[in-house]
PDB file of C-alpha atoms in Angstrom:
ATOM      1  CA  UNK A   1      11.494  -6.915 -15.750  1.00 68.00           C
ATOM      2  CA  UNK A   2      10.913 -10.241 -14.090  1.00 59.00           C
ATOM      3  CA  UNK A   3       8.048 -12.356 -15.449  1.00 58.00           C
ATOM      4  CA  UNK A   4       4.704 -12.154 -13.696  1.00 58.00           C
ATOM      5  CA  UNK A   5       3.930 -15.846 -14.086  1.00 51.00           C
ATOM      6  CA  UNK A   6       1.447 -17.853 -16.117  1.00 46.00           C
ATOM      7  CA  UNK A   7      -0.970 -15.345 -17.565  1.00 47.00           C
ATOM      8  CA  UNK A   8      -3.879 -17.780 -17.660  1.00 47.00           C
ATOM      9  CA  UNK A   9      -3.494 -19.109 -14.117  1.00 44.00           C
ATOM     10  CA  UNK A  10      -6.543 -20.850 -12.720  1.00 40.00           C
ATOM     11  CA  UNK A  11      -5.756 -19.592  -9.217  1.00 41.00           C
ATOM     12  CA  UNK A  12      -7.368 -16.140  -9.271  1.00 41.00           C
ATOM     13  CA  UNK A  13      -6.752 -15.618  -5.543  1.00 44.00           C
ATOM     14  CA  UNK A  14      -3.096 -15.002  -6.364  1.00 48.00           C
ATOM     15  CA  UNK A  15      -3.903 -12.177  -8.769  1.00 61.00           C
ATOM     16  CA  UNK A  16      -4.830  -8.612  -8.070  1.00 69.00           C
ATOM     17  CA  UNK A  17      -8.326  -7.596  -9.109  1.00 77.00           C
ATOM     18  CA  UNK A  18      -6.824  -5.212 -11.678  1.00 81.00           C
ATOM     19  CA  UNK A  19      -4.884  -8.049 -13.360  1.00 79.00           C
ATOM     20  CA  UNK A  20      -8.014 -10.190 -13.340  1.00 78.00           C
ATOM     21  CA  UNK A  21     -10.033  -7.358 -14.919  1.00 82.00           C
ATOM     22  CA  UNK A  22      -7.365  -6.693 -17.571  1.00 82.00           C
ATOM     23  CA  UNK A  23      -7.305 -10.378 -18.494  1.00 81.00           C
ATOM     24  CA  UNK A  24     -11.095 -10.675 -18.694  1.00 85.00           C
ATOM     25  CA  UNK A  25     -11.339  -7.585 -20.926  1.00 88.00           C
ATOM     26  CA  UNK A  26      -8.338  -8.579 -23.092  1.00 86.00           C
ATOM     27  CA  UNK A  27      -6.441  -5.398 -22.180  1.00 86.00           C
ATOM     28  CA  UNK A  28      -3.456  -7.004 -20.439  1.00 83.00           C
ATOM     29  CA  UNK A  29      -1.467  -7.064 -23.701  1.00 84.00           C
ATOM     30  CA  UNK A  30      -1.183  -3.250 -23.530  1.00 87.00           C
ATOM     31  CA  UNK A  31       1.109  -3.693 -20.495  1.00 86.00           C
ATOM     32  CA  UNK A  32       3.409  -6.398 -21.880  1.00 85.00           C
ATOM     33  CA  UNK A  33       3.422  -9.771 -23.590  1.00 82.00           C
ATOM     34  CA  UNK A  34       3.588 -13.504 -22.976  1.00 80.00           C
ATOM     35  CA  UNK A  35       6.944 -15.181 -23.457  1.00 79.00           C
ATOM     36  CA  UNK A  36       7.383 -18.648 -24.984  1.00 83.00           C
ATOM     37  CA  UNK A  37       6.819 -20.314 -21.580  1.00 79.00           C
ATOM     38  CA  UNK A  38       3.483 -18.574 -21.079  1.00 74.00           C
ATOM     39  CA  UNK A  39       4.839 -16.136 -18.476  1.00 75.00           C
ATOM     40  CA  UNK A  40       3.685 -12.551 -18.694  1.00 79.00           C
ATOM     41  CA  UNK A  41       6.515 -10.077 -19.243  1.00 83.00           C
ATOM     42  CA  UNK A  42       5.709  -6.523 -18.148  1.00 85.00           C
ATOM     43  CA  UNK A  43       6.729  -3.629 -20.327  1.00 89.00           C
ATOM     44  CA  UNK A  44       9.324  -2.183 -17.913  1.00 89.00           C
ATOM     45  CA  UNK A  45       8.786   1.450 -18.952  1.00 91.00           C
ATOM     46  CA  UNK A  46       5.049   1.174 -18.290  1.00 91.00           C
ATOM     47  CA  UNK A  47       5.624  -0.628 -14.977  1.00 90.00           C
ATOM     48  CA  UNK A  48       8.094   2.060 -13.821  1.00 92.00           C
ATOM     49  CA  UNK A  49       5.688   4.849 -14.797  1.00 93.00           C
ATOM     50  CA  UNK A  50       2.799   3.218 -12.924  1.00 93.00           C
ATOM     51  CA  UNK A  51       4.935   2.794  -9.788  1.00 93.00           C
ATOM     52  CA  UNK A  52       5.991   6.462 -10.070  1.00 94.00           C
ATOM     53  CA  UNK A  53       2.354   7.516 -10.355  1.00 95.00           C
ATOM     54  CA  UNK A  54       1.611   5.434  -7.273  1.00 95.00           C
ATOM     55  CA  UNK A  55       4.404   7.266  -5.412  1.00 93.00           C
ATOM     56  CA  UNK A  56       2.630  10.544  -6.235  1.00 94.00           C
ATOM     57  CA  UNK A  57      -0.639   9.039  -5.008  1.00 94.00           C
ATOM     58  CA  UNK A  58       1.062   8.051  -1.726  1.00 93.00           C
ATOM     59  CA  UNK A  59       2.201  11.661  -1.281  1.00 91.00           C
ATOM     60  CA  UNK A  60      -1.442  12.746  -1.517  1.00 92.00           C
ATOM     61  CA  UNK A  61      -2.544   9.910   0.786  1.00 91.00           C
ATOM     62  CA  UNK A  62      -0.030  11.073   3.408  1.00 88.00           C
ATOM     63  CA  UNK A  63      -1.493  14.572   3.226  1.00 89.00           C
ATOM     64  CA  UNK A  64      -5.060  13.257   3.490  1.00 88.00           C
ATOM     65  CA  UNK A  65      -4.233  11.064   6.484  1.00 86.00           C
ATOM     66  CA  UNK A  66      -2.102  13.732   8.146  1.00 82.00           C
ATOM     67  CA  UNK A  67      -4.685  16.497   7.860  1.00 83.00           C
ATOM     68  CA  UNK A  68      -7.873  14.458   7.857  1.00 82.00           C
ATOM     69  CA  UNK A  69      -7.509  12.227  10.890  1.00 80.00           C
ATOM     70  CA  UNK A  70      -7.789  14.630  13.792  1.00 79.00           C
ATOM     71  CA  UNK A  71      -4.825  16.203  15.486  1.00 78.00           C
ATOM     72  CA  UNK A  72      -1.895  15.903  13.040  1.00 77.00           C
ATOM     73  CA  UNK A  73       0.486  13.080  13.910  1.00 77.00           C
ATOM     74  CA  UNK A  74       4.247  13.451  14.076  1.00 77.00           C
ATOM     75  CA  UNK A  75       6.263  12.018  11.207  1.00 80.00           C
ATOM     76  CA  UNK A  76       7.846   9.519  13.587  1.00 78.00           C
ATOM     77  CA  UNK A  77       4.359   8.234  14.446  1.00 79.00           C
ATOM     78  CA  UNK A  78       3.223   8.027  10.810  1.00 82.00           C
ATOM     79  CA  UNK A  79       6.404   6.129   9.889  1.00 83.00           C
ATOM     80  CA  UNK A  80       5.335   3.254  12.170  1.00 81.00           C
ATOM     81  CA  UNK A  81       1.969   2.685  10.437  1.00 86.00           C
ATOM     82  CA  UNK A  82       1.585  -0.904   9.252  1.00 86.00           C
ATOM     83  CA  UNK A  83      -1.345  -2.513   7.460  1.00 88.00           C
ATOM     84  CA  UNK A  84      -0.651  -6.094   8.475  1.00 87.00           C
ATOM     85  CA  UNK A  85       0.935  -7.876  11.384  1.00 86.00           C
ATOM     86  CA  UNK A  86       4.637  -8.573  11.095  1.00 79.00           C
ATOM     87  CA  UNK A  87       7.056 -10.468  13.303  1.00 81.00           C
ATOM     88  CA  UNK A  88       8.047  -7.254  15.070  1.00 80.00           C
ATOM     89  CA  UNK A  89       4.852  -5.184  15.136  1.00 78.00           C
ATOM     90  CA  UNK A  90       1.073  -5.301  14.975  1.00 85.00           C
ATOM     91  CA  UNK A  91      -0.969  -3.551  12.325  1.00 89.00           C
ATOM     92  CA  UNK A  92      -2.377  -0.126  13.084  1.00 89.00           C
ATOM     93  CA  UNK A  93      -5.018   0.090  10.324  1.00 91.00           C
ATOM     94  CA  UNK A  94      -8.524  -1.065  11.261  1.00 92.00           C
ATOM     95  CA  UNK A  95     -12.010  -0.795   9.770  1.00 91.00           C
ATOM     96  CA  UNK A  96     -15.071   0.188  11.747  1.00 90.00           C
ATOM     97  CA  UNK A  97     -18.310   0.588   9.849  1.00 89.00           C
ATOM     98  CA  UNK A  98     -17.527   2.806   6.870  1.00 90.00           C
ATOM     99  CA  UNK A  99     -14.436   4.318   8.412  1.00 93.00           C
ATOM    100  CA  UNK A 100     -10.782   3.464   8.670  1.00 93.00           C
ATOM    101  CA  UNK A 101      -8.900   4.293  11.797  1.00 92.00           C
ATOM    102  CA  UNK A 102      -5.302   3.980  12.843  1.00 90.00           C
ATOM    103  CA  UNK A 103      -4.617   2.792  16.378  1.00 89.00           C
ATOM    104  CA  UNK A 104      -1.013   3.567  17.113  1.00 83.00           C
ATOM    105  CA  UNK A 105       0.938   3.068  20.325  1.00 76.00           C
ATOM    106  CA  UNK A 106       3.588   5.636  19.459  1.00 62.00           C
ATOM    107  CA  UNK A 107       3.251   8.698  21.633  1.00 59.00           C
ATOM    108  CA  UNK A 108       5.661  11.489  22.488  1.00 63.00           C
ATOM    109  CA  UNK A 109       4.495  11.235  26.112  1.00 61.00           C
ATOM    110  CA  UNK A 110       6.052   7.760  26.253  1.00 61.00           C
ATOM    111  CA  UNK A 111       9.238   9.295  27.624  1.00 59.00           C
ATOM    112  CA  UNK A 112       7.287  11.316  30.201  1.00 66.00           C
ATOM    113  CA  UNK A 113       4.932   8.592  31.492  1.00 66.00           C
ATOM    114  CA  UNK A 114       7.135   5.571  30.767  1.00 69.00           C
ATOM    115  CA  UNK A 115       4.445   3.695  28.795  1.00 72.00           C
ATOM    116  CA  UNK A 116       2.797   4.106  25.439  1.00 72.00           C
ATOM    117  CA  UNK A 117      -0.850   5.053  25.284  1.00 75.00           C
ATOM    118  CA  UNK A 118      -2.984   4.161  22.282  1.00 81.00           C
ATOM    119  CA  UNK A 119      -3.911   7.008  19.951  1.00 83.00           C
ATOM    120  CA  UNK A 120      -6.829   6.475  17.569  1.00 87.00           C
ATOM    121  CA  UNK A 121      -6.944   8.575  14.427  1.00 88.00           C
ATOM    122  CA  UNK A 122     -10.141   8.239  12.365  1.00 92.00           C
ATOM    123  CA  UNK A 123     -10.443   9.108   8.694  1.00 92.00           C
ATOM    124  CA  UNK A 124     -13.697  10.549   7.399  1.00 91.00           C
ATOM    125  CA  UNK A 125     -15.811   8.395   5.070  1.00 93.00           C
ATOM    126  CA  UNK A 126     -14.359   9.822   1.854  1.00 93.00           C
ATOM    127  CA  UNK A 127     -10.734   9.424   2.978  1.00 93.00           C
ATOM    128  CA  UNK A 128     -11.593   5.952   4.289  1.00 94.00           C
ATOM    129  CA  UNK A 129     -12.970   4.996   0.874  1.00 94.00           C
ATOM    130  CA  UNK A 130      -9.767   6.229  -0.813  1.00 94.00           C
ATOM    131  CA  UNK A 131      -7.640   4.234   1.641  1.00 93.00           C
ATOM    132  CA  UNK A 132      -9.728   1.075   1.153  1.00 93.00           C
ATOM    133  CA  UNK A 133      -9.579   1.332  -2.653  1.00 93.00           C
ATOM    134  CA  UNK A 134      -5.823   1.662  -2.339  1.00 93.00           C
ATOM    135  CA  UNK A 135      -5.527  -1.239   0.090  1.00 91.00           C
ATOM    136  CA  UNK A 136      -7.749  -3.736  -1.711  1.00 89.00           C
ATOM    137  CA  UNK A 137      -7.373  -2.790  -5.395  1.00 89.00           C
ATOM    138  CA  UNK A 138      -4.485  -0.469  -6.258  1.00 92.00           C
ATOM    139  CA  UNK A 139      -1.808  -1.590  -3.790  1.00 91.00           C
ATOM    140  CA  UNK A 140      -1.851  -5.325  -4.746  1.00 89.00           C
ATOM    141  CA  UNK A 141      -1.454  -4.345  -8.407  1.00 89.00           C
ATOM    142  CA  UNK A 142       1.427  -1.973  -7.634  1.00 91.00           C
ATOM    143  CA  UNK A 143       3.000  -4.658  -5.417  1.00 90.00           C
ATOM    144  CA  UNK A 144       3.048  -7.017  -8.438  1.00 86.00           C
ATOM    145  CA  UNK A 145       4.566  -4.332 -10.649  1.00 88.00           C
ATOM    146  CA  UNK A 146       7.150  -3.394  -8.019  1.00 89.00           C
ATOM    147  CA  UNK A 147       8.051  -7.066  -7.570  1.00 87.00           C
ATOM    148  CA  UNK A 148       8.683  -7.380 -11.312  1.00 85.00           C
ATOM    149  CA  UNK A 149      11.019  -4.359 -10.987  1.00 88.00           C
ATOM    150  CA  UNK A 150      12.741  -5.856  -7.893  1.00 88.00           C
ATOM    151  CA  UNK A 151      11.326  -3.028  -5.753  1.00 88.00           C
ATOM    152  CA  UNK A 152       9.087  -4.991  -3.395  1.00 86.00           C
ATOM    153  CA  UNK A 153      11.568  -6.474  -0.955  1.00 84.00           C
ATOM    154  CA  UNK A 154       9.874  -8.516   1.800  1.00 84.00           C
ATOM    155  CA  UNK A 155       6.511  -7.604   0.268  1.00 86.00           C
ATOM    156  CA  UNK A 156       6.850  -4.097   1.762  1.00 88.00           C
ATOM    157  CA  UNK A 157       3.904  -2.732  -0.244  1.00 89.00           C
ATOM    158  CA  UNK A 158       1.552  -5.051   1.624  1.00 88.00           C
ATOM    159  CA  UNK A 159       3.041  -4.331   5.065  1.00 88.00           C
ATOM    160  CA  UNK A 160       3.680  -0.620   5.507  1.00 88.00           C
ATOM    161  CA  UNK A 161       1.215   2.187   4.838  1.00 89.00           C
ATOM    162  CA  UNK A 162       3.702   4.717   3.507  1.00 88.00           C
ATOM    163  CA  UNK A 163       5.952   3.369   0.760  1.00 88.00           C
ATOM    164  CA  UNK A 164       7.876   5.442  -1.738  1.00 87.00           C
ATOM    165  CA  UNK A 165       9.964   3.987  -4.567  1.00 85.00           C
ATOM    166  CA  UNK A 166       9.868   0.532  -2.990  1.00 85.00           C
ATOM    167  CA  UNK A 167      11.048   1.627   0.452  1.00 86.00           C
ATOM    168  CA  UNK A 168       9.317   2.445   3.722  1.00 84.00           C
ATOM    169  CA  UNK A 169       9.182   6.186   4.287  1.00 83.00           C
ATOM    170  CA  UNK A 170      10.836   7.329   7.476  1.00 83.00           C
ATOM    171  CA  UNK A 171       9.847  10.432   9.438  1.00 79.00           C
ATOM    172  CA  UNK A 172      12.090  12.629   7.253  1.00 82.00           C
ATOM    173  CA  UNK A 173      10.432  11.387   4.068  1.00 81.00           C
ATOM    174  CA  UNK A 174       6.958  11.879   5.486  1.00 77.00           C
TER     175      UNK A 174
END
């Protein structure tokens, strides 16, 4: 595994909240050790297992979003879901009150009408809470682990909604 970086960094904005919590409660050593340069080395077996568990969580998240956000979306629509703006596309995840919604421009009627129409898919409050916990707490931690395993190319975990084994899921995978 690649080193995480200085374990006692003063810049907490660069750390996930899970890493920060593990450091404050002296539990980080259960996941690896500091090398002679003060860089944290992940235990690779633990990191791989946590990323695998996250993959299973994503499978459940897909099911929750697919069944819990109104009319089920096509896999080709779900595959386009992004959580941040990129050079080629805008994000589709938004927050309104206590709910998350996805505003996607993909639509099978695009071929019929010649233009895309926005489709809003709202999660209920419970599913929204699960998505937000993933987005703000779990996903940054998994992104760090995946990076240490060389599985977070172009910071994919913080760009696409549906990631499996370090890669964006396409419509077949969804």
